[in-house]
Short mmCIF file of C-alpha atoms in Angstrom, two decimals:
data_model
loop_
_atom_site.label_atom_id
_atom_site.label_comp_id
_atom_site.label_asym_id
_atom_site.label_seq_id
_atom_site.Cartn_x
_atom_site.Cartn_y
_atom_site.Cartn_z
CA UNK A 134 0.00 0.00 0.00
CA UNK A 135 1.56 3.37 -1.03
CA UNK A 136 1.81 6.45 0.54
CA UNK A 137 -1.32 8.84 0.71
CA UNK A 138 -1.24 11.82 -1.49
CA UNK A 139 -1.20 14.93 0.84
CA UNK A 140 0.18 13.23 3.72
CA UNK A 141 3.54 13.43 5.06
CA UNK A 142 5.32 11.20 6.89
CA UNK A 143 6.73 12.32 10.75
CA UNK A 144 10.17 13.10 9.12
CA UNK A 145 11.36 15.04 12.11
CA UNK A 146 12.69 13.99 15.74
CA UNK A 147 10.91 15.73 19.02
CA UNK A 148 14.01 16.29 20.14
CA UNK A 149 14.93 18.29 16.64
CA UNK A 150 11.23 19.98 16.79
CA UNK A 151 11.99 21.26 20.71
CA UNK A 152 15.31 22.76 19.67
CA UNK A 153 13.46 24.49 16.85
CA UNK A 154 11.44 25.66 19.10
CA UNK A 155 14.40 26.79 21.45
CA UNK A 156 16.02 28.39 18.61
CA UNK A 157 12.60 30.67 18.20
CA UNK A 158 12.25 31.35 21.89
CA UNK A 159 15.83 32.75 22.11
CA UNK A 160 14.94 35.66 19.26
CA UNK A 161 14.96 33.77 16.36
CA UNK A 162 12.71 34.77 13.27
CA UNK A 163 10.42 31.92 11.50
CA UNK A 164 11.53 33.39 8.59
CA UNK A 165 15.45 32.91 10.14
CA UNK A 166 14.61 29.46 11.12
CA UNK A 167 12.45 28.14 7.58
CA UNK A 168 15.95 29.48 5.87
CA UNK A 169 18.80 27.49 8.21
CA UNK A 170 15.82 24.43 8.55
CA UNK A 171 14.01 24.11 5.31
CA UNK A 172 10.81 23.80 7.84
CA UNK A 173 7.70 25.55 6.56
CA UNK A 174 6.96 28.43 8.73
CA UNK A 175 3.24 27.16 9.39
CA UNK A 176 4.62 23.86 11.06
CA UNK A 177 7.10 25.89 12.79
CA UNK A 178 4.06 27.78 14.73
CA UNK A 179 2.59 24.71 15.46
CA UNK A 180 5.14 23.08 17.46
CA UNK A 181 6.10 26.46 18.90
CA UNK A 182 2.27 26.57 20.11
CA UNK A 183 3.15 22.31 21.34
CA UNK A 184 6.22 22.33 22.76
CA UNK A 185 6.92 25.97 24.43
CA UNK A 186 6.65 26.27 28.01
CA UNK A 187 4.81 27.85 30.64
CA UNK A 188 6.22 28.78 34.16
CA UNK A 189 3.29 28.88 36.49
CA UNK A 190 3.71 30.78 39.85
CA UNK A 191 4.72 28.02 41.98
CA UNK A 192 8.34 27.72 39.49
CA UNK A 193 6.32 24.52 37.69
CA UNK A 194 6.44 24.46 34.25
CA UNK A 195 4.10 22.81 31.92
CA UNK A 196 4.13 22.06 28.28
CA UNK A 197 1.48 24.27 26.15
CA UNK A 198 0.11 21.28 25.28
CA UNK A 199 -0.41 20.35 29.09
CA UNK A 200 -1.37 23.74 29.86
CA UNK A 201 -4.13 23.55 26.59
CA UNK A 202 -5.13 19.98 27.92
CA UNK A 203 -5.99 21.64 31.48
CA UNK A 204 -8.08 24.61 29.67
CA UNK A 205 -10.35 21.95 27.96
CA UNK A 206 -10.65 20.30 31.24
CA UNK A 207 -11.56 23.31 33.49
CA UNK A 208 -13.92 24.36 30.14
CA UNK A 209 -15.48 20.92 30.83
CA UNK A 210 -15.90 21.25 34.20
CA UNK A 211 -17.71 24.38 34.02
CA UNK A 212 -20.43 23.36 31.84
CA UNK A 213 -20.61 20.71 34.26
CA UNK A 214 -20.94 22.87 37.22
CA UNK A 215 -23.69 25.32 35.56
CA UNK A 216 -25.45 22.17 34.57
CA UNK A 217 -25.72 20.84 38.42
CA UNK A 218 -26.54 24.06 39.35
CA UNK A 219 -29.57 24.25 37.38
CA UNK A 220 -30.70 20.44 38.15
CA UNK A 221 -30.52 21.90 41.54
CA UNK A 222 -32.73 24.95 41.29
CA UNK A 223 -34.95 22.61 39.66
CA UNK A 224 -35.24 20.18 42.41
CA UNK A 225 -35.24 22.95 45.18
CA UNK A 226 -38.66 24.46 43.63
CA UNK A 227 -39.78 20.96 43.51
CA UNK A 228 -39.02 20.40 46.82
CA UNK A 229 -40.89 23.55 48.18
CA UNK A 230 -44.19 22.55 46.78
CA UNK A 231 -44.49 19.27 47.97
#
């Protein structure tokens, strides 16, 4: 079975992908870095957006892609929490005329 059209194989290392995105961090252009690299600037972004770092206030530091992860979650659970909140309005009015 042959390759799909459109589709490219992984054909760079995490390792090489975090020290692009090192490189970019310390002041480097994406135009500098698609020049030296031969990376498109587009994918560049993207695993600048996956692999940079946050520093959170108590000196942990989390991966965008953690920190993303934990936004969906906490998105989640707020949906959740307005949803129980309405369930129990509804059951409290319920509740006072019986």
């Amino acid at each position: 079975m042959g390759a799909r059209i459109g589709v490219k194989a992984n054909r760079y290392s995490d390792e090489f992908k975090k020290q692009i995105v090192m490189l970019y961090q310390n002041g480097k252009t994406y135009r500098q870095l698609t020049a030296e690299y031969g990376v498109n600037t587009n994918t560049i972004s993207e695993w600048v957006r996956k692999y940079s770092e946050v520093k959170m206030s108590d000196d942990t530091v989390m991966s965008a892609q953690e920190v993303e992860r934990l936004r969906k979650r906490n998105a989640e659970l707020e949906e959740e929490n307005i949803i129980l909140k309405k369930a129990a309005a509804i059951f409290m009015q319920h509740s006072k005329k019986d």
